[in-house]
Amino acid sequence: MKKLKIAIQKSGRLSEKSIALLQECDIKLTQGKRKLISVSDDFPIEILFLRDDDIPQYVADGVADIGIVGENEVLEKDKETEIIKRLGFARCRLSLAIPQSEEYTGISWFKNKKIATSYPHILTKYLNEKNIGSEIEEISGSVEIAPSIGLADSIFDIVSSGSTLVSNALKEVEVICNSEAVIISASSLTDEKKQILDKLIFRIETVERSRGNKYILLNAPNNKIDQIIELLPGMKSPTIMPLYDKGWSSIHSVVNEKDYWNIVDRLKELGAEGILVIPIEKVIF
Ligand code: PRT
Ligand code: ZN
């Protein structure tokens, strides 16, 4: 059987979460991440560990069928690939920043200014749209020090918490785009590979849905069941079973972590007893 080749970052901000996601999908890797290629025994997938900058090109060329990469790299490299799934991690933004001592007068501030960046393509596109003529100084790392060493007047770079800007006496003045980890795919895959990809996406969506969900069991007086099930809609509807003790029932349902404590407080007020909350491994619809 053909294998789906998936490119992930070899080492960096995306690699651990990419591997963790595959593991949560029960795709077990048989070789360490130091190896260039890894094969999973129980799922027809082959993993290529690459630099994130190279992933869009490898996917566009068909060397890899899909890849997990930051959206910023997808936009910058602008290759023939398609974003097929957003993954919600490695969130950041690409912003223009200027020295804190400068007064910002709007986007025209950048006219005839030198901007240091590792993302010249995204920046050029943006400046052209705004009709601003600036000089772009392409550098591959430590962009944030460019103004202080006199290499540029300002920068265009990735911002997450903003602390790198602050510690370099810079301020963020324009957010050009947002980014998160995404799965990209080549525009045409064989039917066989598409089927494996569909299975992988189904597993990822199952993992996403299962996150934060807990199984809850409790005993409740029968006259409070209606009010209790309003709090516990469950996946379809809660299971209710009579207890040996007349007038009492056992209720089973699913709750989400984020409103869990509020629900437990309300359940206690309604007379629920013996509340058990159990982790859920997977929720499959
Ligand atoms: O070696 P390789 O080329 O594979 O890795 P890399 O060094 O190019 O990339 P890496 O691992 O640093 O980042 C991979 C991806 O993570 C990026 O392409 C983004 O999609 C995403 N990401 C999320 C980030 C950040 N957050 C981030 N904060 N990438 C970089 N940063 C850097 C940024 O360059 C700046 O220097 O962190 C600094 C800003 O962070 P704050 O929190 O101080 O604002
Ligand atoms: Zn990189």
Short mmCIF file of C-alpha atoms and ligand atoms in Angstrom, two decimals:
data_model
loop_
_atom_site.label_atom_id
_atom_site.label_comp_id
_atom_site.label_asym_id
_atom_site.label_seq_id
_atom_site.Cartn_x
_atom_site.Cartn_y
_atom_site.Cartn_z
CA MET A 1 0.00 0.00 0.00
CA LYS A 2 1.17 3.50 -0.82
CA LYS A 3 2.14 5.71 2.10
CA LEU A 4 1.16 9.30 2.70
CA LYS A 5 4.33 11.36 3.04
CA ILE A 6 4.05 14.08 5.63
CA ALA A 7 6.69 16.76 6.16
CA ILE A 8 7.13 18.19 9.63
CA GLN A 9 9.68 20.54 11.16
CA LYS A 10 12.86 18.76 12.24
CA SER A 11 13.48 20.92 15.27
CA GLY A 12 11.96 24.17 16.39
CA ARG A 13 8.74 25.66 17.63
CA LEU A 14 6.50 23.40 15.51
CA SER A 15 8.20 20.04 15.81
CA GLU A 16 7.13 18.82 19.24
CA LYS A 17 3.49 19.75 18.77
CA SER A 18 3.44 18.20 15.28
CA ILE A 19 4.81 14.91 16.62
CA ALA A 20 2.48 15.08 19.63
CA LEU A 21 -0.52 15.55 17.32
CA LEU A 22 0.39 12.44 15.31
CA GLN A 23 0.87 10.50 18.51
CA GLU A 24 -2.51 11.64 19.82
CA CYS A 25 -3.89 10.25 16.55
CA ASP A 26 -2.35 6.91 17.61
CA ILE A 27 0.22 7.09 14.84
CA LYS A 28 3.26 5.65 16.50
CA LEU A 29 6.60 6.55 15.04
CA THR A 30 9.09 3.72 14.90
CA GLN A 31 12.23 5.83 14.61
CA GLY A 32 13.56 8.74 16.61
CA LYS A 33 13.02 12.28 15.41
CA ARG A 34 16.73 12.69 14.66
CA LYS A 35 16.31 10.48 11.59
CA LEU A 36 15.35 12.15 8.36
CA ILE A 37 12.50 9.78 7.60
CA SER A 38 10.27 7.99 10.07
CA VAL A 39 7.77 5.25 9.35
CA SER A 40 4.67 4.34 11.28
CA ASP A 41 3.93 0.63 11.64
CA ASP A 42 0.19 0.92 12.12
CA PHE A 43 -0.79 3.70 9.72
CA PRO A 44 0.36 4.06 6.08
CA ILE A 45 2.34 7.23 6.66
CA GLU A 46 5.95 8.24 6.23
CA ILE A 47 7.38 11.26 7.98
CA LEU A 48 10.04 13.56 6.59
CA PHE A 49 11.77 15.88 9.06
CA LEU A 50 12.72 19.15 7.36
CA ARG A 51 13.43 22.83 8.00
CA ASP A 52 10.14 24.69 8.10
CA ASP A 53 11.27 27.05 5.29
CA ASP A 54 11.57 24.07 2.92
CA ILE A 55 8.19 22.48 3.64
CA PRO A 56 6.02 24.50 1.18
CA GLN A 57 8.45 23.76 -1.67
CA TYR A 58 8.69 20.03 -0.88
CA VAL A 59 4.91 19.77 -0.78
CA ALA A 60 4.47 21.76 -4.00
CA ASP A 61 7.03 19.52 -5.74
CA GLY A 62 5.31 16.36 -4.50
CA VAL A 63 8.34 15.16 -2.50
CA ALA A 64 5.96 15.28 0.47
CA ASP A 65 2.19 14.92 0.04
CA ILE A 66 1.28 17.12 2.97
CA GLY A 67 3.13 19.22 5.53
CA ILE A 68 2.63 20.84 8.91
CA VAL A 69 3.99 24.37 8.79
CA GLY A 70 3.37 27.93 9.98
CA GLU A 71 0.95 29.85 7.80
CA ASN A 72 3.57 32.63 7.62
CA GLU A 73 5.89 30.31 5.68
CA VAL A 74 3.04 29.28 3.37
CA LEU A 75 2.27 32.93 2.58
CA GLU A 76 5.93 33.85 2.18
CA LYS A 77 6.91 30.99 -0.09
CA ASP A 78 3.67 31.32 -2.09
CA LYS A 79 3.95 27.85 -3.70
CA GLU A 80 1.24 25.73 -5.33
CA THR A 81 -0.16 24.30 -2.12
CA GLU A 82 -3.49 24.39 -0.38
CA ILE A 83 -4.24 24.89 3.33
CA ILE A 84 -6.48 21.97 4.23
CA LYS A 85 -6.61 22.27 8.02
CA ARG A 86 -5.82 24.88 10.65
CA LEU A 87 -4.28 23.41 13.78
CA GLY A 88 -4.51 26.25 16.30
CA PHE A 89 -0.98 26.04 17.73
CA ALA A 90 2.12 28.21 17.17
CA ARG A 91 -0.11 31.25 16.88
CA CYS A 92 1.69 34.49 16.10
CA ARG A 93 1.38 37.56 13.90
CA LEU A 94 3.57 39.33 11.38
CA SER A 95 3.91 42.96 12.28
CA LEU A 96 5.72 46.15 11.43
CA ALA A 97 7.61 47.66 14.35
CA ILE A 98 9.53 50.89 14.76
CA PRO A 99 11.81 52.33 17.49
CA GLN A 100 9.87 53.36 20.59
CA SER A 101 11.36 56.84 20.38
CA GLU A 102 9.71 57.47 16.99
CA GLU A 103 6.30 59.07 16.67
CA TYR A 104 4.11 56.87 14.47
CA THR A 105 2.11 58.83 11.96
CA GLY A 106 0.39 55.97 10.14
CA ILE A 107 1.54 53.68 7.34
CA SER A 108 3.08 56.63 5.44
CA TRP A 109 5.79 56.64 8.16
CA PHE A 110 7.39 53.78 6.21
CA LYS A 111 7.78 55.82 3.00
CA ASN A 112 11.45 55.77 1.94
CA LYS A 113 12.36 53.94 5.16
CA LYS A 114 14.45 50.79 5.34
CA ILE A 115 12.62 47.75 6.77
CA ALA A 116 14.55 44.65 7.86
CA THR A 117 12.72 41.33 7.49
CA SER A 118 12.91 37.60 6.77
CA TYR A 119 9.53 37.87 5.02
CA PRO A 120 10.21 40.07 1.97
CA HIS A 121 7.46 38.56 -0.18
CA ILE A 122 4.61 39.20 2.28
CA LEU A 123 5.98 42.66 3.02
CA THR A 124 6.39 43.66 -0.65
CA LYS A 125 2.84 42.57 -1.38
CA TYR A 126 1.51 44.60 1.54
CA LEU A 127 3.52 47.74 0.70
CA ASN A 128 2.42 47.54 -2.94
CA GLU A 129 -1.23 47.29 -1.87
CA LYS A 130 -0.74 50.38 0.31
CA ASN A 131 1.27 52.09 -2.40
CA ILE A 132 4.20 52.75 -0.05
CA GLY A 133 7.74 52.77 -1.42
CA SER A 134 10.18 51.41 1.18
CA GLU A 135 13.53 49.71 0.98
CA ILE A 136 13.50 46.09 2.12
CA GLU A 137 16.61 44.67 3.78
CA GLU A 138 16.31 40.89 3.75
CA ILE A 139 18.02 39.18 6.68
CA SER A 140 17.59 35.65 7.90
CA GLY A 141 17.75 35.98 11.68
CA SER A 142 17.86 38.40 14.64
CA VAL A 143 15.76 40.88 12.71
CA GLU A 144 14.88 42.71 15.91
CA ILE A 145 18.41 44.08 16.38
CA ALA A 146 18.56 45.68 12.91
CA PRO A 147 17.41 49.20 13.98
CA SER A 148 19.78 49.39 16.97
CA ILE A 149 22.83 48.50 14.87
CA GLY A 150 21.85 50.94 12.15
CA LEU A 151 21.00 48.31 9.54
CA ALA A 152 17.39 49.48 9.10
CA ASP A 153 14.88 52.04 10.42
CA SER A 154 12.26 49.47 11.31
CA ILE A 155 11.42 45.77 11.13
CA PHE A 156 8.74 43.41 9.85
CA ASP A 157 8.81 40.21 11.91
CA ILE A 158 6.95 37.56 13.85
CA VAL A 159 5.46 38.76 17.14
CA SER A 160 3.97 36.50 19.76
CA SER A 161 4.02 37.93 23.31
CA GLY A 162 5.68 41.15 22.16
CA SER A 163 8.52 40.89 24.69
CA THR A 164 11.26 40.64 22.04
CA LEU A 165 10.12 44.00 20.65
CA VAL A 166 10.04 45.60 24.08
CA SER A 167 13.50 44.35 25.00
CA ASN A 168 14.83 45.85 21.76
CA ALA A 169 13.13 49.22 22.36
CA LEU A 170 10.72 48.69 19.48
CA LYS A 171 6.95 49.11 19.25
CA GLU A 172 4.46 47.21 17.10
CA VAL A 173 2.59 49.63 14.85
CA GLU A 174 0.83 47.51 12.19
CA VAL A 175 -0.30 43.86 12.23
CA ILE A 176 -0.12 42.61 8.63
CA CYS A 177 -1.32 39.05 9.13
CA ASN A 178 -1.95 36.35 11.69
CA SER A 179 -0.51 32.86 11.59
CA GLU A 180 -0.94 29.43 13.15
CA ALA A 181 0.27 25.96 12.30
CA VAL A 182 -1.61 24.55 9.30
CA ILE A 183 -1.62 21.40 7.20
CA ILE A 184 -0.85 22.06 3.57
CA SER A 185 -1.35 19.65 0.72
CA ALA A 186 -0.20 19.43 -2.88
CA SER A 187 -3.03 20.44 -5.19
CA SER A 188 -3.39 16.94 -6.63
CA LEU A 189 -3.09 13.70 -4.70
CA THR A 190 -3.88 10.23 -5.96
CA ASP A 191 -7.18 8.73 -4.77
CA GLU A 192 -5.31 6.27 -2.62
CA LYS A 193 -3.42 9.05 -0.85
CA LYS A 194 -6.56 11.15 -0.53
CA GLN A 195 -8.18 8.26 1.33
CA ILE A 196 -5.29 8.06 3.81
CA LEU A 197 -5.43 11.84 4.21
CA ASP A 198 -9.17 11.71 4.94
CA LYS A 199 -8.49 9.11 7.64
CA LEU A 200 -5.77 11.28 9.14
CA ILE A 201 -8.01 14.38 9.16
CA PHE A 202 -10.81 12.33 10.75
CA ARG A 203 -8.39 11.26 13.51
CA ILE A 204 -7.19 14.84 14.05
CA GLU A 205 -10.76 16.10 14.29
CA THR A 206 -11.57 13.33 16.77
CA VAL A 207 -8.57 14.36 18.89
CA GLU A 208 -9.69 18.02 18.75
CA ARG A 209 -13.24 17.14 19.78
CA SER A 210 -12.07 14.92 22.60
CA ARG A 211 -9.90 17.65 24.15
CA GLY A 212 -11.34 18.92 27.40
CA ASN A 213 -14.29 16.53 27.41
CA LYS A 214 -14.97 14.46 30.51
CA TYR A 215 -17.40 11.70 31.29
CA ILE A 216 -19.62 12.53 34.26
CA LEU A 217 -21.71 10.14 36.38
CA LEU A 218 -23.91 11.19 39.28
CA ASN A 219 -26.87 10.14 41.35
CA ALA A 220 -29.88 12.44 41.41
CA PRO A 221 -33.31 12.54 43.01
CA ASN A 222 -35.90 11.75 40.31
CA ASN A 223 -37.78 15.01 40.81
CA LYS A 224 -34.64 16.97 39.82
CA ILE A 225 -33.78 15.00 36.65
CA ASP A 226 -35.33 17.54 34.27
CA GLN A 227 -33.32 20.42 35.74
CA ILE A 228 -30.13 18.35 35.83
CA ILE A 229 -30.29 17.21 32.22
CA GLU A 230 -30.68 20.82 31.17
CA LEU A 231 -27.19 21.31 32.59
CA LEU A 232 -25.85 18.14 30.96
CA PRO A 233 -26.94 17.98 27.33
CA GLY A 234 -24.41 15.21 26.59
CA MET A 235 -23.55 14.18 23.06
CA LYS A 236 -27.00 13.12 22.02
CA SER A 237 -28.82 13.10 25.33
CA PRO A 238 -27.82 11.84 28.79
CA THR A 239 -28.27 8.21 29.86
CA ILE A 240 -30.59 7.80 32.85
CA MET A 241 -30.80 4.55 34.82
CA PRO A 242 -32.92 3.81 37.88
CA LEU A 243 -31.08 3.12 41.15
CA TYR A 244 -32.08 0.31 43.49
CA ASP A 245 -33.01 3.08 45.95
CA LYS A 246 -36.50 4.15 44.88
CA GLY A 247 -36.78 7.82 43.84
CA TRP A 248 -33.16 8.04 42.66
CA SER A 249 -31.46 7.67 39.29
CA SER A 250 -27.96 7.51 37.93
CA ILE A 251 -27.20 10.03 35.14
CA HIS A 252 -24.29 9.66 32.71
CA SER A 253 -23.20 12.39 30.33
CA VAL A 254 -20.27 14.38 28.88
CA VAL A 255 -19.11 17.77 30.12
CA ASN A 256 -16.41 20.10 28.93
CA GLU A 257 -13.57 21.19 31.17
CA LYS A 258 -14.17 24.88 30.54
CA ASP A 259 -17.60 25.04 32.22
CA TYR A 260 -17.08 22.03 34.42
CA TRP A 261 -16.83 23.68 37.88
CA ASN A 262 -19.93 25.86 37.31
CA ILE A 263 -21.88 22.78 36.33
CA VAL A 264 -20.69 20.80 39.36
CA ASP A 265 -21.74 23.66 41.68
CA ARG A 266 -25.22 23.77 40.13
CA LEU A 267 -25.53 19.97 40.28
CA LYS A 268 -24.78 20.00 44.01
CA GLU A 269 -27.37 22.72 44.57
CA LEU A 270 -29.90 20.48 42.80
CA GLY A 271 -29.14 17.61 45.18
CA ALA A 272 -26.84 15.49 42.99
CA GLU A 273 -24.63 13.06 44.91
CA GLY A 274 -21.72 10.76 44.19
CA ILE A 275 -20.47 12.84 41.26
CA LEU A 276 -17.70 11.06 39.35
CA VAL A 277 -15.74 12.71 36.55
CA ILE A 278 -13.66 10.44 34.33
CA PRO A 279 -11.23 11.33 31.50
CA ILE A 280 -12.32 10.44 27.97
CA GLU A 281 -9.76 8.90 25.63
CA LYS A 282 -11.58 9.63 22.34
CA VAL A 283 -14.99 10.98 21.29
CA ILE A 284 -16.07 9.46 17.97
CA PHE A 285 -19.27 10.61 16.31
O1 PRT B 1 15.15 25.62 11.68
P1 PRT B 1 13.85 26.00 11.06
O2 PRT B 1 14.02 26.88 9.84
O3 PRT B 1 12.97 24.82 10.82
O4 PRT B 1 13.07 26.87 12.18
P2 PRT B 1 12.91 28.45 12.37
O5 PRT B 1 13.98 28.92 13.30
O6 PRT B 1 12.76 29.14 11.06
O7 PRT B 1 11.47 28.54 13.01
P3 PRT B 1 10.99 28.46 14.53
O8 PRT B 1 11.11 27.07 15.02
O9 PRT B 1 11.59 29.57 15.36
O10 PRT B 1 9.45 28.83 14.31
C1 PRT B 1 8.62 28.01 13.53
C2 PRT B 1 7.28 28.69 13.38
O11 PRT B 1 6.68 28.93 14.66
C3 PRT B 1 7.29 30.07 12.73
O12 PRT B 1 7.40 30.01 11.34
C4 PRT B 1 5.93 30.61 13.18
O13 PRT B 1 4.91 30.11 12.34
C5 PRT B 1 5.74 29.99 14.56
N1 PRT B 1 5.96 30.91 15.69
C6 PRT B 1 5.05 31.14 16.69
C7 PRT B 1 7.03 31.68 15.95
C8 PRT B 1 6.76 32.39 17.13
N2 PRT B 1 5.53 32.03 17.57
C9 PRT B 1 7.76 33.31 17.65
N3 PRT B 1 7.51 33.93 18.67
N4 PRT B 1 8.21 31.84 15.30
C10 PRT B 1 9.14 32.67 15.79
N5 PRT B 1 8.96 33.43 16.91
C11 PRT B 1 10.12 34.35 17.29
C12 PRT B 1 10.14 35.62 16.44
O14 PRT B 1 10.94 35.43 15.30
C13 PRT B 1 10.75 36.65 17.38
O15 PRT B 1 12.15 36.60 17.34
O16 PRT B 1 10.00 34.78 18.61
C14 PRT B 1 10.29 36.19 18.73
C15 PRT B 1 9.05 36.94 19.10
O17 PRT B 1 8.41 36.36 20.19
P4 PRT B 1 7.79 37.25 21.36
O18 PRT B 1 7.00 36.28 22.19
O19 PRT B 1 8.93 37.87 22.12
O20 PRT B 1 6.90 38.30 20.71
ZN ZN B 2 12.84 28.40 9.30
#
